[in-house]
Short mmCIF file of N, CA, C and O in Angstrom, two decimals:
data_model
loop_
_atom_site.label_atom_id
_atom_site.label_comp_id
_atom_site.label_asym_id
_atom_site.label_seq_id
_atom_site.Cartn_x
_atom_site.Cartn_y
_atom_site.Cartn_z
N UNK Z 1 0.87 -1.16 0.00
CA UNK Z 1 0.00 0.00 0.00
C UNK Z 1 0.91 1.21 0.00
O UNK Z 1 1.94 1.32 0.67
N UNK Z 2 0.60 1.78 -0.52
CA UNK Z 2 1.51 3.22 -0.75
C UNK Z 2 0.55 4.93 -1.28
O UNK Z 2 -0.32 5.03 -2.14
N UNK Z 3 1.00 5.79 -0.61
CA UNK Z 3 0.22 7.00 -1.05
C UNK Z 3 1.23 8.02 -2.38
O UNK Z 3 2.44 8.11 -2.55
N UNK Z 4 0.22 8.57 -3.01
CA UNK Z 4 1.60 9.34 -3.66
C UNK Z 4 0.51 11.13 -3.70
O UNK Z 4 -0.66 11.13 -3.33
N UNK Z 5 1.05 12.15 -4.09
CA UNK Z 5 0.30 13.12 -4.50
C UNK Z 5 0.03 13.04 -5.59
O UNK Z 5 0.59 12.17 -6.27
N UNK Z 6 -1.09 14.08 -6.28
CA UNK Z 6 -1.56 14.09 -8.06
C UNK Z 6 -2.15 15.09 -7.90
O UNK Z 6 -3.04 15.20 -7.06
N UNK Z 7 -1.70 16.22 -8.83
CA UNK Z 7 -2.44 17.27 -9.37
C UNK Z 7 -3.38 16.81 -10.78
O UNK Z 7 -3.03 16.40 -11.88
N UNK Z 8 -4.72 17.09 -10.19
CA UNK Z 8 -5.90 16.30 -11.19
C UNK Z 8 -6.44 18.07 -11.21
O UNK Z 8 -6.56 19.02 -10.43
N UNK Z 9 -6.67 17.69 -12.75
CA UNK Z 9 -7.00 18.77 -13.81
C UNK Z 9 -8.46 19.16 -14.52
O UNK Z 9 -8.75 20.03 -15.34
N UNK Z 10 -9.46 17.88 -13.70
CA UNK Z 10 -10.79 17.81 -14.26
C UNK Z 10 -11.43 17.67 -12.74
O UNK Z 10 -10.80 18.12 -11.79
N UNK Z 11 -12.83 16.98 -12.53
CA UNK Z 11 -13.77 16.60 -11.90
C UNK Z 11 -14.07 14.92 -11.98
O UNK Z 11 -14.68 14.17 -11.22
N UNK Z 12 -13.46 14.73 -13.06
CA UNK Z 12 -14.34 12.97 -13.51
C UNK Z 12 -12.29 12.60 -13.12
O UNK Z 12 -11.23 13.21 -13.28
N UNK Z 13 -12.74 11.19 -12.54
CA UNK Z 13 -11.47 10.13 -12.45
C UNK Z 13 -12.20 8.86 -13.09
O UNK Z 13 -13.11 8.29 -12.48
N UNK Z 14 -11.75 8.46 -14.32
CA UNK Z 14 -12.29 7.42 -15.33
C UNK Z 14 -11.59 6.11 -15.05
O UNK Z 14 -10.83 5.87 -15.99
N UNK Z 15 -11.56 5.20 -14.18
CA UNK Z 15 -11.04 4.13 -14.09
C UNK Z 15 -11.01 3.02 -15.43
O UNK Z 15 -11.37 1.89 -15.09
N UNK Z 16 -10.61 3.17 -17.03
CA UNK Z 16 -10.89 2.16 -17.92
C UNK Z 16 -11.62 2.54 -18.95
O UNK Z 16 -11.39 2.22 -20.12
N UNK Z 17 -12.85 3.48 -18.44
CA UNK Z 17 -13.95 3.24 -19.76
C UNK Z 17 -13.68 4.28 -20.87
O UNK Z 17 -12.79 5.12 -20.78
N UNK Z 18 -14.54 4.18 -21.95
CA UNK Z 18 -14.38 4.84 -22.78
C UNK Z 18 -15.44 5.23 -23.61
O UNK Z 18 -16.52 4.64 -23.59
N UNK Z 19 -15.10 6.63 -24.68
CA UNK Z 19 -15.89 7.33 -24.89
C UNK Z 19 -17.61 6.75 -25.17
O UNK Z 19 -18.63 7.21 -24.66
N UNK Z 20 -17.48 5.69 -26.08
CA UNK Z 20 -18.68 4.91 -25.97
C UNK Z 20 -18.83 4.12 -25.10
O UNK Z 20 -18.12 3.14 -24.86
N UNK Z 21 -19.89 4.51 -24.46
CA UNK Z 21 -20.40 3.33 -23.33
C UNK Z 21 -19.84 3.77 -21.59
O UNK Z 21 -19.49 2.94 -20.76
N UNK Z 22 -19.87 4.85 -21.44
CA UNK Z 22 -19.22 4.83 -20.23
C UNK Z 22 -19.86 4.39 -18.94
O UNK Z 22 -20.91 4.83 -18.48
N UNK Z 23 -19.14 3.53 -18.45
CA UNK Z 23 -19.45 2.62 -17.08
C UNK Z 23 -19.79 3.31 -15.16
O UNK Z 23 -19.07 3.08 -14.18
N UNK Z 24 -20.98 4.10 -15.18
CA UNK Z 24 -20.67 5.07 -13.97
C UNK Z 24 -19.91 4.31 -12.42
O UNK Z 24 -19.47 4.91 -11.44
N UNK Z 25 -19.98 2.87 -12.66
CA UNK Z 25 -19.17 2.15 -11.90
C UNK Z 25 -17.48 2.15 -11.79
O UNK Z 25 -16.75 2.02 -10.81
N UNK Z 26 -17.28 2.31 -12.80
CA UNK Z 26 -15.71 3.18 -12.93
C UNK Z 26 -15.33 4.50 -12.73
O UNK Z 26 -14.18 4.89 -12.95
N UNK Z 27 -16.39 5.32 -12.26
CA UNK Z 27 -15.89 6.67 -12.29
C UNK Z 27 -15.97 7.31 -11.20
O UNK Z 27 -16.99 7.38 -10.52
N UNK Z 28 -15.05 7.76 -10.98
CA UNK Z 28 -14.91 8.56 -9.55
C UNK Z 28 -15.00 10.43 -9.73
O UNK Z 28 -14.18 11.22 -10.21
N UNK Z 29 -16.23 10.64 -9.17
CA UNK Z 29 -16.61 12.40 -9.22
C UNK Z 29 -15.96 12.79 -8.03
O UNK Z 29 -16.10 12.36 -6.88
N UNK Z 30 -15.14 13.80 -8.55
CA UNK Z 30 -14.14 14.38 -7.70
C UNK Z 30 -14.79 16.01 -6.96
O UNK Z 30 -15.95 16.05 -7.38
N UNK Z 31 -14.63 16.88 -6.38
CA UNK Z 31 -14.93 18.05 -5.93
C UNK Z 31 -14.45 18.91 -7.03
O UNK Z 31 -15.43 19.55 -7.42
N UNK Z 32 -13.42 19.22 -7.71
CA UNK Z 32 -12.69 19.36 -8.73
C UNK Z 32 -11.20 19.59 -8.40
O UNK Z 32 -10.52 19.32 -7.42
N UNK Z 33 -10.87 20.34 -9.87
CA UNK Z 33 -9.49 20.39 -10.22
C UNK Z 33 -8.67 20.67 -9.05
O UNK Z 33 -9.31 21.21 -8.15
N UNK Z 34 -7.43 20.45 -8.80
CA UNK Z 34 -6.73 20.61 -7.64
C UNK Z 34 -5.79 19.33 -6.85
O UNK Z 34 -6.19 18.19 -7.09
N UNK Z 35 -4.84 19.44 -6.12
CA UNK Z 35 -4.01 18.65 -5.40
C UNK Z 35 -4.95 17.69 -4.71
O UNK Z 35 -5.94 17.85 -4.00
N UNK Z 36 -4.03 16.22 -5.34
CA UNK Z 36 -5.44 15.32 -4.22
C UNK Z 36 -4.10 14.10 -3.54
O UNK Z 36 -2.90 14.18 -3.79
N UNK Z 37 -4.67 13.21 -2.79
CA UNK Z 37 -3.80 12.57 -2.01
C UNK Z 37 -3.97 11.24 -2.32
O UNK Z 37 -4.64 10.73 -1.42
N UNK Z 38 -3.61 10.26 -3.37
CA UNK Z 38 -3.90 9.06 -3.68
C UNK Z 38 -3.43 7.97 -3.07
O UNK Z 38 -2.21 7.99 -2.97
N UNK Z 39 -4.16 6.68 -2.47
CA UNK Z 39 -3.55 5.71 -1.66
C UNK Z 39 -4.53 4.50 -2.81
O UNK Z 39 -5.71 4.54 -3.16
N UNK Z 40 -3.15 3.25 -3.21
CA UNK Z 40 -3.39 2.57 -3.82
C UNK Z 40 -2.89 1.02 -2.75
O UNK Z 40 -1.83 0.78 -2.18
N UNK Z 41 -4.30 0.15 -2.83
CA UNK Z 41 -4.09 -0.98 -1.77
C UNK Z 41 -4.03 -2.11 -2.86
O UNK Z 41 -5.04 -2.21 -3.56
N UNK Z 42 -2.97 -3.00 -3.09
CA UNK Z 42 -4.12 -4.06 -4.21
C UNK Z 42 -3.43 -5.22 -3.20
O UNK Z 42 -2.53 -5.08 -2.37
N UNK Z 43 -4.18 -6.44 -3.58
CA UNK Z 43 -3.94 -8.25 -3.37
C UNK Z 43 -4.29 -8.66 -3.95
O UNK Z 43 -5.08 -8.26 -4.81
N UNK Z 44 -3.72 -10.04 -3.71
CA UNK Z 44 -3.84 -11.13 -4.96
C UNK Z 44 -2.25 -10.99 -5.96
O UNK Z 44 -1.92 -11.84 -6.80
N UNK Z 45 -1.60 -10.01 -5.70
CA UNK Z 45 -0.38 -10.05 -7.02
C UNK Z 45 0.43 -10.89 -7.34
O UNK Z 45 1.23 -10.74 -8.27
N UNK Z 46 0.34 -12.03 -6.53
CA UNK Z 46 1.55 -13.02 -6.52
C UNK Z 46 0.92 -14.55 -7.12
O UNK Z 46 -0.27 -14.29 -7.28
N UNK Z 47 1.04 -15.46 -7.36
CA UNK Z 47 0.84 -16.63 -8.02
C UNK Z 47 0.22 -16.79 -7.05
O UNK Z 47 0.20 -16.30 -5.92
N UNK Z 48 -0.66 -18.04 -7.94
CA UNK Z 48 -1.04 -19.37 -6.69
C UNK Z 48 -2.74 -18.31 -6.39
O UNK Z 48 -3.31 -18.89 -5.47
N UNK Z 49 -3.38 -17.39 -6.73
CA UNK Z 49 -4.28 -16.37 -6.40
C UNK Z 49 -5.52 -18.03 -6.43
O UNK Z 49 -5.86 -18.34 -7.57
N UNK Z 50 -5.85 -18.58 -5.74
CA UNK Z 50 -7.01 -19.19 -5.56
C UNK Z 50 -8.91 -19.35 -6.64
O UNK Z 50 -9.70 -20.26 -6.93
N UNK Z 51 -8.81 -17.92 -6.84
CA UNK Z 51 -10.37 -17.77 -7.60
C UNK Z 51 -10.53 -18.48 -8.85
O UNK Z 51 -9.78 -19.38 -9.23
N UNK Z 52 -11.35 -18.11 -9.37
CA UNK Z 52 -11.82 -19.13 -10.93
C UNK Z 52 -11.01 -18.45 -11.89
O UNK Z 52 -10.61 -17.32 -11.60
N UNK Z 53 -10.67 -19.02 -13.10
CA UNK Z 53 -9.41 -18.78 -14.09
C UNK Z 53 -10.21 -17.50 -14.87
O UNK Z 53 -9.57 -16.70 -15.54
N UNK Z 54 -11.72 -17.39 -14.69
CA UNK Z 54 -12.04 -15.95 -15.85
C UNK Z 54 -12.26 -15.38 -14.21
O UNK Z 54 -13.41 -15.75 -13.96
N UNK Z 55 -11.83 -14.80 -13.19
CA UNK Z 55 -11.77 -13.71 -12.57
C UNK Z 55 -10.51 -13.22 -12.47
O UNK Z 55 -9.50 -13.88 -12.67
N UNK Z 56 -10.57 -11.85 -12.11
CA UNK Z 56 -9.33 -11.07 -12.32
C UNK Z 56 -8.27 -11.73 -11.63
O UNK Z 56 -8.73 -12.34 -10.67
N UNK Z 57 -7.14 -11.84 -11.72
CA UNK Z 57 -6.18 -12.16 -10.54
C UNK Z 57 -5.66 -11.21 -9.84
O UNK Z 57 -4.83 -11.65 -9.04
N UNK Z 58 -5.83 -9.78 -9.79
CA UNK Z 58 -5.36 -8.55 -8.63
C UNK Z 58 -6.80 -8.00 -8.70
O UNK Z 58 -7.55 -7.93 -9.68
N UNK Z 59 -7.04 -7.55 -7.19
CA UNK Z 59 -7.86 -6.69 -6.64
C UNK Z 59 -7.38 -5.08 -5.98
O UNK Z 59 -6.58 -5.10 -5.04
N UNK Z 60 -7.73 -4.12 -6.33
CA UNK Z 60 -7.24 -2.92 -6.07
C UNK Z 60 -8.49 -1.87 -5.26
O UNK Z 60 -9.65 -1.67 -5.62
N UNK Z 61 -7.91 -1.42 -4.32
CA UNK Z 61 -8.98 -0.48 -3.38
C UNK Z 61 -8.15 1.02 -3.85
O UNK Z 61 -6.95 1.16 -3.61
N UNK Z 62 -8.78 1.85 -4.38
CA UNK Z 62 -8.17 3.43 -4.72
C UNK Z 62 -8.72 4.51 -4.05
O UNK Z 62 -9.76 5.12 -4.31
N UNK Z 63 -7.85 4.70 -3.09
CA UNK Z 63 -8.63 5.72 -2.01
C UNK Z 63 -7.64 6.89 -2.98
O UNK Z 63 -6.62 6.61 -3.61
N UNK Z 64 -8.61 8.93 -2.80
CA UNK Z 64 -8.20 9.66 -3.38
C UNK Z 64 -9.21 10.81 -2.67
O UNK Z 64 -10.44 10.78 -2.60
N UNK Z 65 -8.06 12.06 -2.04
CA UNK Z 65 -8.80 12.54 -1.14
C UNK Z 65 -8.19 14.24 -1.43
O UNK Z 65 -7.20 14.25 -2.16
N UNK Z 66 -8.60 15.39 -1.04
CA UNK Z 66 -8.21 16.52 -1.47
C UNK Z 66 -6.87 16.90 -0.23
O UNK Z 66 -6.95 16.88 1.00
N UNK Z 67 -5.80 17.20 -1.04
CA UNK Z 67 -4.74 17.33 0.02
C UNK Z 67 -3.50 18.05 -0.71
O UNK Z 67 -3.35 18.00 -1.93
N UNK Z 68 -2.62 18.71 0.13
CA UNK Z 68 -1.64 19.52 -0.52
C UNK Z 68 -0.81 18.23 -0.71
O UNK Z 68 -0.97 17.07 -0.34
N UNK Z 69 0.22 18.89 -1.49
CA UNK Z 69 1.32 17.96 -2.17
C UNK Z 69 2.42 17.73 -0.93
O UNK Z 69 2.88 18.60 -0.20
N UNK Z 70 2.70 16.27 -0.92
CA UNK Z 70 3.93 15.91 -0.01
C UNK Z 70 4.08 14.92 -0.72
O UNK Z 70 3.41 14.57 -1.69
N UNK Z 71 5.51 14.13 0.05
CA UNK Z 71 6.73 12.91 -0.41
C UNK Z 71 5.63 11.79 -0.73
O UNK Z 71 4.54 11.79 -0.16
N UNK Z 72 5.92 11.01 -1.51
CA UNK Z 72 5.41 9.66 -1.67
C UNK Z 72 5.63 9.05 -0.24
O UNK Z 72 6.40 9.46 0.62
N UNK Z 73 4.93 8.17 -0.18
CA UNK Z 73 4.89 7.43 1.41
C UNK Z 73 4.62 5.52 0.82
O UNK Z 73 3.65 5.13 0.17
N UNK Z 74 5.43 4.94 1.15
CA UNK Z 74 5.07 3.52 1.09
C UNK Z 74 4.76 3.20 2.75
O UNK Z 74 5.37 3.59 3.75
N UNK Z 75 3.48 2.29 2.61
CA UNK Z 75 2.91 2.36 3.96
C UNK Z 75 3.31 0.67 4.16
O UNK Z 75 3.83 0.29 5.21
N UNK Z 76 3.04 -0.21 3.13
CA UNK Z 76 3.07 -1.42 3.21
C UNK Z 76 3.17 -2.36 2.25
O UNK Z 76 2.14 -2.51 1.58
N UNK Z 77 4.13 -3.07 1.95
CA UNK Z 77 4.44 -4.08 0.96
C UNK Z 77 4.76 -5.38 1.28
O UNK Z 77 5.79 -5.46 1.96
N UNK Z 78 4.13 -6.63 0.97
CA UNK Z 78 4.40 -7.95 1.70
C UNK Z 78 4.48 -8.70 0.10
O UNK Z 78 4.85 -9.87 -0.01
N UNK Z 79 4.18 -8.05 -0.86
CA UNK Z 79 4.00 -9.10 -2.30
C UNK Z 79 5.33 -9.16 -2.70
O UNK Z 79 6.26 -8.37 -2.52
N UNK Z 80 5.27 -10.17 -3.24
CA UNK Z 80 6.94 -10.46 -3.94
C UNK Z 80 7.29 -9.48 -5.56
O UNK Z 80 8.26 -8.92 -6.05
N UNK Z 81 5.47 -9.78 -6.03
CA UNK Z 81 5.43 -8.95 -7.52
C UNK Z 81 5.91 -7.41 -6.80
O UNK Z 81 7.00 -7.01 -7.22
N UNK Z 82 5.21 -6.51 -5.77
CA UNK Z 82 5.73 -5.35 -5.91
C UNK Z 82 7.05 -4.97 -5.37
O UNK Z 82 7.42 -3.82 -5.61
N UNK Z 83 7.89 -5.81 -4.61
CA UNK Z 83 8.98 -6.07 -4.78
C UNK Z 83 10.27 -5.70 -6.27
O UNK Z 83 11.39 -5.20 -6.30
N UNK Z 84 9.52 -6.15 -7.10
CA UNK Z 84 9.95 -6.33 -8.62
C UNK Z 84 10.14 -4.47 -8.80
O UNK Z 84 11.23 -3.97 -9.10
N UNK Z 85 9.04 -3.76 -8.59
CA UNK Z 85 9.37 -2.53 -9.12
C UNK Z 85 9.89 -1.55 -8.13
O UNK Z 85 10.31 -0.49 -8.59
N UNK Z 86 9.93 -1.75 -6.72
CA UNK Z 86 10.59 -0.97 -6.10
C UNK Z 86 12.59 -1.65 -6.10
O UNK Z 86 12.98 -2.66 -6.69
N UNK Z 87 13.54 -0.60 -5.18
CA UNK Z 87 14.86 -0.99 -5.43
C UNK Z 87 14.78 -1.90 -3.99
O UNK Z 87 14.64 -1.54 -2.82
N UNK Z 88 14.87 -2.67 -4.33
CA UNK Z 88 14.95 -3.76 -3.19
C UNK Z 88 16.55 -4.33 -2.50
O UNK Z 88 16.57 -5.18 -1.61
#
C-alpha cells in the first residue's frame, strides 16, 4: 500500500472506460481540479491467487482525497510482484 500526491485537472477520475459506453461504476466524481492525495491498496499479485481462471487475478482499493502535495509514502508491501518494481 503506498500514497503518492496528483495534481488532477478535471472533476471525472475514469477508471478504464471509454468514450462509448461509459461505465458510472468506474468513475470517480471528484470536488474538482486541484491537489489530491492518492492511496493505492491491491492483493492477490503473486501466483497461486485461488479464484476461478475468468476472474481477475489482482484486486485494487483506490482511495483519493483533497490534500496539498507531499513525499510519496510507502505504507506497506508484503508481495513479492511489488517487490519487482521498487529498489529492493
Amino acid at each position: 500500500m503506498g500514497e503518492v500526491s496528483v495534481a488532477w485537472h478535471g472533476s471525472l477520475l475514469d477508471f478504464g472506460t471509454t468514450g462509448g459506453g461509459d461505465d458510472p461504476a468506474r468513475q470517480l466524481h471528484l470536488p474538482g481540479p486541484g491537489g489530491y492525495r492518492l492511496r493505492v491498496h491491491g492483493r492477490h499479485r503473486d501466483d497461486g491467487d485461488p479464484r476461478e481462471p475468468d476472474a481477475p487475478m489482482e484486486e485494487y482499493l483506490i482511495q483519493m482525497w483533497p490534500a496539498p502535495h507531499s513525499a510519496p509514502q510507502l505504507i506497506k508491501a508484503t508481495s513479492e510482484t511489488s517487490a519487482l518494481w521498487r529498489e529492493e
